[in-house]
Amino acid sequence: MQYGGAKRVVVVGAGPIGLAAALGARDRGFEVMVLEADEVGASLRRWGPTRFFTPLRMNFPGQDGGALLTGPEFVERVLLPAASKLDVRTHTRVTSISRRGLTRTDYARHPLRAERSFRVVTDDDQVFEADVILDASGNTSTPLPYASRGGSRVDAIRTLGDLDARQDELRGRRVLLVGHGHSAATAIAVLRDAGAEVTWAVRTANSRPCEEIANDTLPERQRVVSMANELASQVQ
């Protein structure tokens, strides 16, 4: 079944959301292409040994009971099989999306714009046309910048996978951990095990900085958050 006459769909990003959207569009009769700047599931690959809070069965009923997969395991067992059913172009970075033959201001908010297909240009000068664009590119490739006093560059570890890989070099080093989300909660335990000297910078005034959910139904999330909050009392 076609929706609104649209036939060609380009999905930007081959992560869980992008591939799920692409499969959904394909099953509804659309012609689908997925453009991925890196590898399939690139952001999940950077998790290292960090595991999902949700068991696989919560998203994929009937699979592996209560298995808590790491990011790379999820890529291998779920995303790559899904991608094999689709037209996925990896290492294809989208640099611009526009309406064919129109600038951004031509017929602004006018129905005539919808009559023109989208024109998608990539960094290797490929051009694709589509009736629908689904942006599932995420934002992990553009993290917030850090700069020290004087503007010098900060050696920031941005992913849990990199943190795990660099544990040995962090022993005895002074480390500033910024943020109090679940990634920070996971990171504080890794830094403890690595023997780093940690200063933890958070915006909240709470002595237990990571949000705890009463009667949390996800035991792994509860474990990570509780452990991090206990460690908070041991760092500056």
mmCIF file of C-alpha atoms in Angstrom:
data_model
loop_
_atom_site.group_PDB
_atom_site.id
_atom_site.type_symbol
_atom_site.label_atom_id
_atom_site.label_comp_id
_atom_site.label_asym_id
_atom_site.label_seq_id
_atom_site.Cartn_x
_atom_site.Cartn_y
_atom_site.Cartn_z
ATOM 1 C CA MET A 1 0.000 0.000 0.000
ATOM 2 C CA GLN A 2 1.345 3.425 -0.939
ATOM 3 C CA TYR A 3 0.767 6.407 1.351
ATOM 4 C CA GLY A 4 -0.080 9.733 -0.242
ATOM 5 C CA GLY A 5 1.418 8.612 -3.565
ATOM 6 C CA ALA A 6 4.972 8.598 -2.187
ATOM 7 C CA LYS A 7 7.163 5.786 -3.487
ATOM 8 C CA ARG A 8 10.823 6.545 -2.772
ATOM 9 C CA VAL A 9 12.063 6.834 0.808
ATOM 10 C CA VAL A 10 15.605 7.712 1.864
ATOM 11 C CA VAL A 11 16.490 7.020 5.489
ATOM 12 C CA VAL A 12 19.558 8.802 6.843
ATOM 13 C CA GLY A 13 21.253 6.659 9.484
ATOM 14 C CA ALA A 14 21.580 2.879 9.891
ATOM 15 C CA GLY A 15 21.096 2.610 13.630
ATOM 16 C CA PRO A 16 18.170 0.891 15.390
ATOM 17 C CA ILE A 17 15.686 3.685 14.604
ATOM 18 C CA GLY A 18 16.771 4.098 10.989
ATOM 19 C CA LEU A 19 16.665 0.393 10.189
ATOM 20 C CA ALA A 20 13.330 -0.108 11.962
ATOM 21 C CA ALA A 21 11.860 2.805 9.997
ATOM 22 C CA ALA A 22 13.305 1.466 6.743
ATOM 23 C CA LEU A 23 11.889 -2.015 7.322
ATOM 24 C CA GLY A 24 8.512 -0.503 8.187
ATOM 25 C CA ALA A 25 8.519 1.552 4.999
ATOM 26 C CA ARG A 26 9.591 -1.434 2.906
ATOM 27 C CA ASP A 27 6.806 -3.580 4.373
ATOM 28 C CA ARG A 28 4.326 -0.863 3.362
ATOM 29 C CA GLY A 29 5.420 -1.031 -0.268
ATOM 30 C CA PHE A 30 7.880 1.851 -0.442
ATOM 31 C CA GLU A 31 11.149 1.750 -2.358
ATOM 32 C CA VAL A 32 13.698 2.320 0.426
ATOM 33 C CA MET A 33 17.363 3.256 0.587
ATOM 34 C CA VAL A 34 19.389 3.781 3.774
ATOM 35 C CA LEU A 35 22.409 6.111 3.751
ATOM 36 C CA GLU A 36 24.899 5.669 6.597
ATOM 37 C CA ALA A 37 27.967 7.868 7.154
ATOM 38 C CA ASP A 38 29.854 5.100 8.977
ATOM 39 C CA GLU A 39 29.132 1.413 9.590
ATOM 40 C CA VAL A 40 25.752 -0.096 10.467
ATOM 41 C CA GLY A 41 25.106 0.616 14.148
ATOM 42 C CA ALA A 42 28.197 2.823 14.467
ATOM 43 C CA SER A 43 27.089 4.513 17.698
ATOM 44 C CA LEU A 44 26.307 1.171 19.365
ATOM 45 C CA ARG A 45 29.689 -0.196 18.351
ATOM 46 C CA ARG A 46 31.235 2.569 20.461
ATOM 47 C CA TRP A 47 29.566 1.255 23.633
ATOM 48 C CA GLY A 48 32.304 -1.310 24.181
ATOM 49 C CA PRO A 49 31.246 -3.816 26.890
ATOM 50 C CA THR A 50 28.380 -1.612 28.142
ATOM 51 C CA ARG A 51 25.105 -3.540 28.180
ATOM 52 C CA PHE A 52 21.521 -2.540 27.462
ATOM 53 C CA PHE A 53 19.267 -1.977 30.441
ATOM 54 C CA THR A 54 16.417 -3.713 28.618
ATOM 55 C CA PRO A 55 16.505 -7.472 27.956
ATOM 56 C CA LEU A 56 16.281 -8.388 24.297
ATOM 57 C CA ARG A 57 12.804 -9.894 24.684
ATOM 58 C CA MET A 58 11.326 -6.459 25.542
ATOM 59 C CA ASN A 59 11.990 -5.255 21.991
ATOM 60 C CA PHE A 60 12.024 -8.608 20.201
ATOM 61 C CA PRO A 61 9.521 -11.000 21.803
ATOM 62 C CA GLY A 62 10.584 -14.626 21.875
ATOM 63 C CA GLN A 63 14.319 -13.950 21.586
ATOM 64 C CA ASP A 64 16.803 -15.055 24.237
ATOM 65 C CA GLY A 65 14.691 -14.412 27.299
ATOM 66 C CA GLY A 66 16.450 -11.956 29.555
ATOM 67 C CA ALA A 67 19.695 -11.505 27.609
ATOM 68 C CA LEU A 68 21.300 -8.083 28.135
ATOM 69 C CA LEU A 69 23.386 -7.518 25.023
ATOM 70 C CA THR A 70 26.320 -5.152 24.697
ATOM 71 C CA GLY A 71 26.125 -2.535 21.954
ATOM 72 C CA PRO A 72 28.415 -4.485 19.574
ATOM 73 C CA GLU A 73 26.499 -7.713 20.271
ATOM 74 C CA PHE A 74 23.243 -5.966 19.388
ATOM 75 C CA VAL A 75 24.764 -4.814 16.099
ATOM 76 C CA GLU A 76 25.894 -8.328 15.194
ATOM 77 C CA ARG A 77 22.751 -10.159 16.255
ATOM 78 C CA VAL A 78 20.017 -7.671 15.371
ATOM 79 C CA LEU A 79 21.114 -4.760 13.182
ATOM 80 C CA LEU A 80 23.267 -6.548 10.611
ATOM 81 C CA PRO A 81 20.591 -9.173 9.869
ATOM 82 C CA ALA A 82 18.058 -6.350 9.503
ATOM 83 C CA ALA A 83 20.377 -4.376 7.218
ATOM 84 C CA SER A 84 20.882 -7.418 4.980
ATOM 85 C CA LYS A 85 17.204 -7.134 3.978
ATOM 86 C CA LEU A 86 17.599 -3.527 2.813
ATOM 87 C CA ASP A 87 19.533 -1.377 0.375
ATOM 88 C CA VAL A 88 22.033 0.138 2.832
ATOM 89 C CA ARG A 89 24.894 2.330 1.595
ATOM 90 C CA THR A 90 27.565 2.573 4.304
ATOM 91 C CA HIS A 91 30.363 5.164 4.371
ATOM 92 C CA THR A 92 28.003 7.483 2.523
ATOM 93 C CA ARG A 93 27.694 10.781 4.368
ATOM 94 C CA VAL A 94 24.791 13.063 3.452
ATOM 95 C CA THR A 95 25.995 16.642 2.987
ATOM 96 C CA SER A 96 22.814 18.345 1.796
ATOM 97 C CA ILE A 97 19.092 17.755 1.350
ATOM 98 C CA SER A 98 16.975 20.139 -0.695
ATOM 99 C CA ARG A 99 13.882 20.287 -2.858
ATOM 100 C CA ARG A 100 14.828 19.685 -6.489
ATOM 101 C CA GLY A 101 15.286 22.976 -8.311
ATOM 102 C CA LEU A 102 14.367 25.143 -5.310
ATOM 103 C CA THR A 103 16.319 27.133 -2.767
ATOM 104 C CA ARG A 104 15.369 27.134 0.906
ATOM 105 C CA THR A 105 13.249 30.286 0.520
ATOM 106 C CA ASP A 106 11.507 29.499 -2.790
ATOM 107 C CA TYR A 107 7.758 29.081 -2.174
ATOM 108 C CA ALA A 108 8.337 28.925 1.570
ATOM 109 C CA ARG A 109 5.434 27.140 3.324
ATOM 110 C CA HIS A 110 3.667 26.854 -0.022
ATOM 111 C CA PRO A 111 2.070 23.559 -1.186
ATOM 112 C CA LEU A 112 4.049 23.820 -4.433
ATOM 113 C CA ARG A 113 7.206 22.817 -2.570
ATOM 114 C CA ALA A 114 5.708 19.406 -1.812
ATOM 115 C CA GLU A 115 5.366 18.733 -5.540
ATOM 116 C CA ARG A 116 9.140 18.677 -5.923
ATOM 117 C CA SER A 117 11.108 15.619 -4.884
ATOM 118 C CA PHE A 118 13.950 15.805 -2.385
ATOM 119 C CA ARG A 119 17.489 15.926 -3.751
ATOM 120 C CA VAL A 120 20.066 14.218 -1.512
ATOM 121 C CA VAL A 121 23.778 14.853 -2.081
ATOM 122 C CA THR A 122 26.547 12.837 -0.433
ATOM 123 C CA ASP A 123 30.185 13.580 0.308
ATOM 124 C CA ASP A 124 31.311 11.501 -2.681
ATOM 125 C CA ASP A 125 29.051 13.538 -5.009
ATOM 126 C CA GLN A 126 26.341 10.938 -5.412
ATOM 127 C CA VAL A 127 22.871 12.384 -5.911
ATOM 128 C CA PHE A 128 19.645 10.602 -4.950
ATOM 129 C CA GLU A 129 16.031 11.674 -5.253
ATOM 130 C CA ALA A 130 13.264 10.763 -2.815
ATOM 131 C CA ASP A 131 9.657 11.546 -2.068
ATOM 132 C CA VAL A 132 10.189 11.142 1.682
ATOM 133 C CA ILE A 133 13.241 11.722 3.893
ATOM 134 C CA LEU A 134 13.520 10.141 7.346
ATOM 135 C CA ASP A 135 16.373 11.580 9.412
ATOM 136 C CA ALA A 136 17.619 8.997 11.909
ATOM 137 C CA SER A 137 21.206 10.229 11.969
ATOM 138 C CA GLY A 138 21.240 11.043 15.703
ATOM 139 C CA ASN A 139 23.688 13.516 17.228
ATOM 140 C CA THR A 140 26.524 11.442 18.701
ATOM 141 C CA SER A 141 28.911 12.680 16.008
ATOM 142 C CA THR A 142 28.593 16.304 17.182
ATOM 143 C CA PRO A 143 29.209 16.312 20.963
ATOM 144 C CA LEU A 144 29.383 19.504 22.995
ATOM 145 C CA PRO A 145 32.866 21.058 22.894
ATOM 146 C CA TYR A 146 35.173 21.390 25.891
ATOM 147 C CA ALA A 147 37.949 23.939 26.258
ATOM 148 C CA SER A 148 40.266 24.681 29.132
ATOM 149 C CA ARG A 149 41.130 28.170 30.347
ATOM 150 C CA GLY A 150 43.165 29.795 27.606
ATOM 151 C CA GLY A 151 41.372 27.861 24.886
ATOM 152 C CA SER A 152 43.697 24.852 24.728
ATOM 153 C CA ARG A 153 42.285 21.565 23.488
ATOM 154 C CA VAL A 154 40.961 19.081 26.038
ATOM 155 C CA ASP A 155 41.694 15.366 25.679
ATOM 156 C CA ALA A 156 38.081 14.270 26.111
ATOM 157 C CA ILE A 157 37.006 10.628 26.089
ATOM 158 C CA ARG A 158 33.620 10.711 24.414
ATOM 159 C CA THR A 159 32.443 7.086 24.351
ATOM 160 C CA LEU A 160 32.230 4.248 26.843
ATOM 161 C CA GLY A 161 34.036 2.018 24.378
ATOM 162 C CA ASP A 162 37.036 4.381 24.291
ATOM 163 C CA LEU A 163 36.945 4.642 28.075
ATOM 164 C CA ASP A 164 37.102 0.866 28.417
ATOM 165 C CA ALA A 165 39.975 0.649 25.930
ATOM 166 C CA ARG A 166 41.995 3.325 27.765
ATOM 167 C CA GLN A 167 41.592 2.032 31.312
ATOM 168 C CA ASP A 168 45.258 1.108 31.722
ATOM 169 C CA GLU A 169 46.511 4.605 30.905
ATOM 170 C CA LEU A 170 44.084 6.196 33.373
ATOM 171 C CA ARG A 171 45.456 4.471 36.483
ATOM 172 C CA GLY A 172 46.586 7.141 38.918
ATOM 173 C CA ARG A 173 45.543 9.923 36.538
ATOM 174 C CA ARG A 174 43.297 12.822 37.527
ATOM 175 C CA VAL A 175 40.067 12.597 35.557
ATOM 176 C CA LEU A 176 37.160 15.057 35.332
ATOM 177 C CA LEU A 177 33.854 13.275 34.739
ATOM 178 C CA VAL A 178 31.165 15.624 33.392
ATOM 179 C CA GLY A 179 27.435 14.849 33.578
ATOM 180 C CA HIS A 180 25.143 12.698 35.682
ATOM 181 C CA GLY A 181 23.216 10.632 33.151
ATOM 182 C CA HIS A 182 23.415 6.902 32.663
ATOM 183 C CA SER A 183 26.623 7.114 30.628
ATOM 184 C CA ALA A 184 28.289 8.966 33.502
ATOM 185 C CA ALA A 185 26.894 6.418 35.955
ATOM 186 C CA THR A 186 28.520 3.640 33.941
ATOM 187 C CA ALA A 187 31.749 5.612 33.513
ATOM 188 C CA ILE A 188 32.260 6.257 37.231
ATOM 189 C CA ALA A 189 32.410 2.508 37.899
ATOM 190 C CA VAL A 190 34.909 1.994 35.068
ATOM 191 C CA LEU A 191 37.091 4.815 36.406
ATOM 192 C CA ARG A 192 36.956 3.332 39.899
ATOM 193 C CA ASP A 193 38.109 -0.035 38.583
ATOM 194 C CA ALA A 194 40.839 1.679 36.550
ATOM 195 C CA GLY A 195 42.243 3.359 39.673
ATOM 196 C CA ALA A 196 41.758 6.910 38.423
ATOM 197 C CA GLU A 197 41.504 9.952 40.696
ATOM 198 C CA VAL A 198 38.073 11.318 39.810
ATOM 199 C CA THR A 199 36.430 14.717 40.153
ATOM 200 C CA TRP A 200 32.762 14.408 39.211
ATOM 201 C CA ALA A 201 31.117 17.600 37.886
ATOM 202 C CA VAL A 202 27.305 17.597 37.943
ATOM 203 C CA ARG A 203 24.648 20.286 37.644
ATOM 204 C CA THR A 204 22.367 18.892 40.307
ATOM 205 C CA ALA A 205 22.746 19.734 43.984
ATOM 206 C CA ASN A 206 21.679 16.236 45.000
ATOM 207 C CA SER A 207 24.204 14.156 46.913
ATOM 208 C CA ARG A 208 22.987 11.184 44.857
ATOM 209 C CA PRO A 209 23.292 12.824 41.417
ATOM 210 C CA CYS A 210 21.929 10.071 39.167
ATOM 211 C CA GLU A 211 18.139 9.897 39.004
ATOM 212 C CA GLU A 212 16.754 6.825 40.726
ATOM 213 C CA ILE A 213 13.378 5.385 39.724
ATOM 214 C CA ALA A 214 11.249 3.981 42.515
ATOM 215 C CA ASN A 215 10.530 0.278 42.002
ATOM 216 C CA ASP A 216 12.541 0.316 38.781
ATOM 217 C CA THR A 217 11.438 -2.559 36.547
ATOM 218 C CA LEU A 218 14.866 -2.689 34.874
ATOM 219 C CA PRO A 219 17.264 -4.311 37.378
ATOM 220 C CA GLU A 220 20.380 -3.465 35.376
ATOM 221 C CA ARG A 221 19.519 0.241 35.297
ATOM 222 C CA GLN A 222 18.777 0.180 39.010
ATOM 223 C CA ARG A 223 22.105 -1.544 39.687
ATOM 224 C CA VAL A 224 24.152 0.947 37.658
ATOM 225 C CA VAL A 225 22.438 4.021 39.109
ATOM 226 C CA SER A 226 22.605 2.793 42.710
ATOM 227 C CA MET A 227 26.276 1.920 42.370
ATOM 228 C CA ALA A 228 27.063 5.315 40.844
ATOM 229 C CA ASN A 229 25.246 7.183 43.586
ATOM 230 C CA GLU A 230 27.133 5.226 46.225
ATOM 231 C CA LEU A 231 30.407 6.118 44.522
ATOM 232 C CA ALA A 232 29.383 9.787 44.390
ATOM 233 C CA SER A 233 30.101 10.080 48.094
ATOM 234 C CA GLN A 234 33.673 8.909 47.491
ATOM 235 C CA VAL A 235 34.667 11.456 44.835
ATOM 236 C CA GLN A 236 35.057 15.231 44.970
#
